[in-house]
Amino acid sequence: MSFAATPALAEPVADACRYVPHVADVPSAPRAIRGQLRATLSMRHAGERDVDIAWEVVGPVDAPLLIVAGGISAHRHAIASHDFPENGWWQNQSGSGLDARRFRLLSIDWLGADGSLDVAIDSADQADAIAAVLDALGVAKAAAFIGSSYGAMVGLQFAARHPQRVRRLVAISGAHRAHPYASAWRALQRQAVALGQLQCDEGQGLALARQLAMLSYRTPNEFAERFDAAPQLVHGRARVAAQDYLEHCAATWVARTSPTAFLRLSESIDLHRVDPREVRVPTTVVAIVEDRLVPLDDLFALAEGLPRGEIRVLRSKYGHDAFLTEPREIADILGKSLEDVCGDVA
Amino acid sequence: MSFAATPALAEPVADACRYVPHVADVPSAPRAIRGQLRATLSMRHAGERDVDIAWEVVGPVDAPLLIVAGGISAHRHAIASHDFPENGWWQNQSGSGLDARRFRLLSIDWLGADGSLDVAIDSADQADAIAAVLDALGVAKAAAFIGSSYGAMVGLQFAARHPQRVRRLVAISGAHRAHPYASAWRALQRQAVALGQLQCDEGQGLALARQLAMLSYRTPNEFAERFDAAPQLVHGRARVAAQDYLEHCAATWVARTSPTAFLRLSESIDLHRVDPREVRVPTTVVAIVEDRLVPLDDLFALAEGLPRGEIRVLRSKYGHDAFLTEPREIADILGKSLEDVCGDVA
C-alpha cells in the first residue's frame, strides 16, 4: 500500500441546485492536502480488487480526525481551504458544524466515483476503503464519523466493521437498509440511464435519472412554494413550473457525472444492509420527518436496534436534502455530538 | 351531432396490477349499450374540433343516471354486464357502490384515449364531451357524477360548466388543480416517453413512465410489506424486489396504451384548474391521507372553497389507488352520497 499527495485538481463548484452556498467564516483558512492511495480490497460482491482511493484532509495535523461523508454525489472536497479554495459539497458546515481549526476532516471520493470500477460496489467496500486511508495516514482511531445519506450508510458499515477505528458515529438521513419503495425509485432512475445508453445518448438518460432523484430528495411542500405557477403550453406541449429548475440542475450534474459511476453508486445504496446490533459505536441517528427517501420509521427502527444509539428528529421542507439546506440545525447536532469526542482524542 | 350503438368490442381485462378483481354479485346481469358520438367541441386550448366520443351505458333505461369516471387509464367499460361481460375498470364497485339495478351508469373513453387527438386536451373538454353524450342520450340531468383521480377533476369541471346537468358530485382523490410536485413527477414520465420515442423504442419509454406513475399511485408502506426481500445481483447488476412486479404491470399497460394518448392525458391533468367557488353543485370530496399524488391539504382547500362541499377522509396503504383497492370504504361513501339523489330523479 502506498500513497502520495497529488497536486490540486480542478474541483467542480458546489452544485447550487442542491446546496445553499454559505461562505464560511474562517478567520485563517485551514490548510489541506490531497492524496491518492492504491489499496487491495476484498470487495463484498466483486472479490479482491486493486483500487485507487482519492482522499483529502483539511485541518491541523495534530487535531482529532473526523471522517466526513455525504451522498453518492459527494466527494473528497467537503469544504474550502487555503490550498483548495473552491466551495466543497458541505461548505455551509465549514466553521460551524465542521470546524477545521479544532478538527482534521477526512473525506474520500467514493469507490467507483470516476466510473472506472464497473462492478457491484457495497457500502462495506467504501468503509474498508476509508479504513485503508486511516492506515495510510497513520490514524489509529478517528474522533467521529459524520455521514449523511449514503455517507450515513457507509458510517454504519464502518462502525460495524471497524469499531476500534472510531469513537462516535453521526448518521444523518441514512438507515441500516434501503427502504423498498426508495429502492424501486432508484431502480427506475437506473432504467432511465439504460434507456439513454441504448441510443448512445447517455446525457438525456442521466438527466432524467437526476431529475427523478431530485424529486426524491425534496418535498411537495417546497415545490408548492416554489413552483406554484400554471403550466405553459410551449410548442403545443405543457411545460410545468418546476421543469426549468429540474433540467438546469440535471444539466449541471450530468456534466460532471459518469453513467457507470451513477449506476454503481445508486445500486450500492440498494445493496446496503447492516444489522443495527452490530453497530456498537455510540451513534446519533438524525432523521427528517419529511424525508421521502428514508422514512422516519426506518430511522427509529435503526436507533432502537443500536446498542448505543440515540435519535434526533428534525422537521424540514427540504426532506432528504435537509443536511445540505438546514445548516444551523445540523451544526447544532454536530456540535453536541462532538462535545465529548474532542478533548480525549486530540 | 349523431350517435349510433356499435357492436361489442373486445375490451381489455381489468389490469390486475392496479385493480383487485371482485366479481359482482348481481342476480341478473344488467344490460348495456355502447355508442360512438361525433360532436363538435370548442376545446380550451385546441379550438373548435370534431371529435368522436365513445360511450357505454349500463342499467335500466328509466333509472337515474350516474356519470362514472376514473383515472386517465380508465375507459367507458366501468363494470361487466350481460352484453359486455368482461370485468370493467371499477368492477369491484359493481353491485355495491355502483348498483346497475338502481342506476344507469354512463362512462366514456376519454377524449384522446385512442391516440388520434394529438393536441392539448383540458379537463374542461372532457366535461363538455360528457355533456354532449347526455344531450345525445336525451338526459337532462344526471343524478350524480362519480369521479376518481382525473375523473374527479373532470367532475369538478362538469359541475362548474354544466351545473344544471347534475344534482351531486363525488370527487375522489382529485382536486381543483394539480399539485406542483405531482406535476413535476408527471413531466418526468412524459420525458421518459420522449426519450423512448427518440430511439424508436416507444415501448421502453412508456414502460418506464408507467412504472414511475405506479410509484406515485402507491405508498412506501405497501412496498415495505410486499417487497421486503434483499436485491439480487442478476448478470452483475442489482435487481430490487419490486422490479418484477413493476415491469410486469407496465408491460400489460403498454400493450394497450398509445404514447400520444398517454402524453396528452397526462398533460391534461397538469393543465386542469377549476375555481372551487364556481362548483355550485353539492359535492362530497374524498381524500386519502396517504395519497402521494393528491395531498390531503389540497383536498381540504378544495372542500373549504366549495360553496356546498363536504369532505370524507380515509386512510389506506394504497394511497392514490385506494378508490380501486378499498371497495368497502368507497362503496360506503358512494351509498351515503347517493341516498338523496335516487328517489327524486328516477
Short mmCIF file of C-alpha atoms in Angstrom, two decimals, chain B residues 3 53 78 87 127 143 163 190 224 285 323 331:
data_model
loop_
_atom_site.label_atom_id
_atom_site.label_comp_id
_atom_site.label_asym_id
_atom_site.label_seq_id
_atom_site.Cartn_x
_atom_site.Cartn_y
_atom_site.Cartn_z
CA PHE B 3 -74.75 8.67 -32.41
CA ILE B 53 -66.79 10.19 -28.20
CA ALA B 78 -66.68 0.54 -15.85
CA ASN B 87 -64.54 -7.06 -15.96
CA ALA B 127 -66.62 17.69 -19.29
CA ALA B 143 -78.35 12.10 -10.60
CA PRO B 163 -74.36 22.82 -13.11
CA ARG B 190 -43.54 12.35 -20.24
CA ALA B 224 -42.39 -2.30 2.59
CA VAL B 285 -64.70 15.35 -1.64
CA PHE B 323 -60.54 4.10 -4.91
CA ALA B 331 -68.96 1.76 -1.54
#
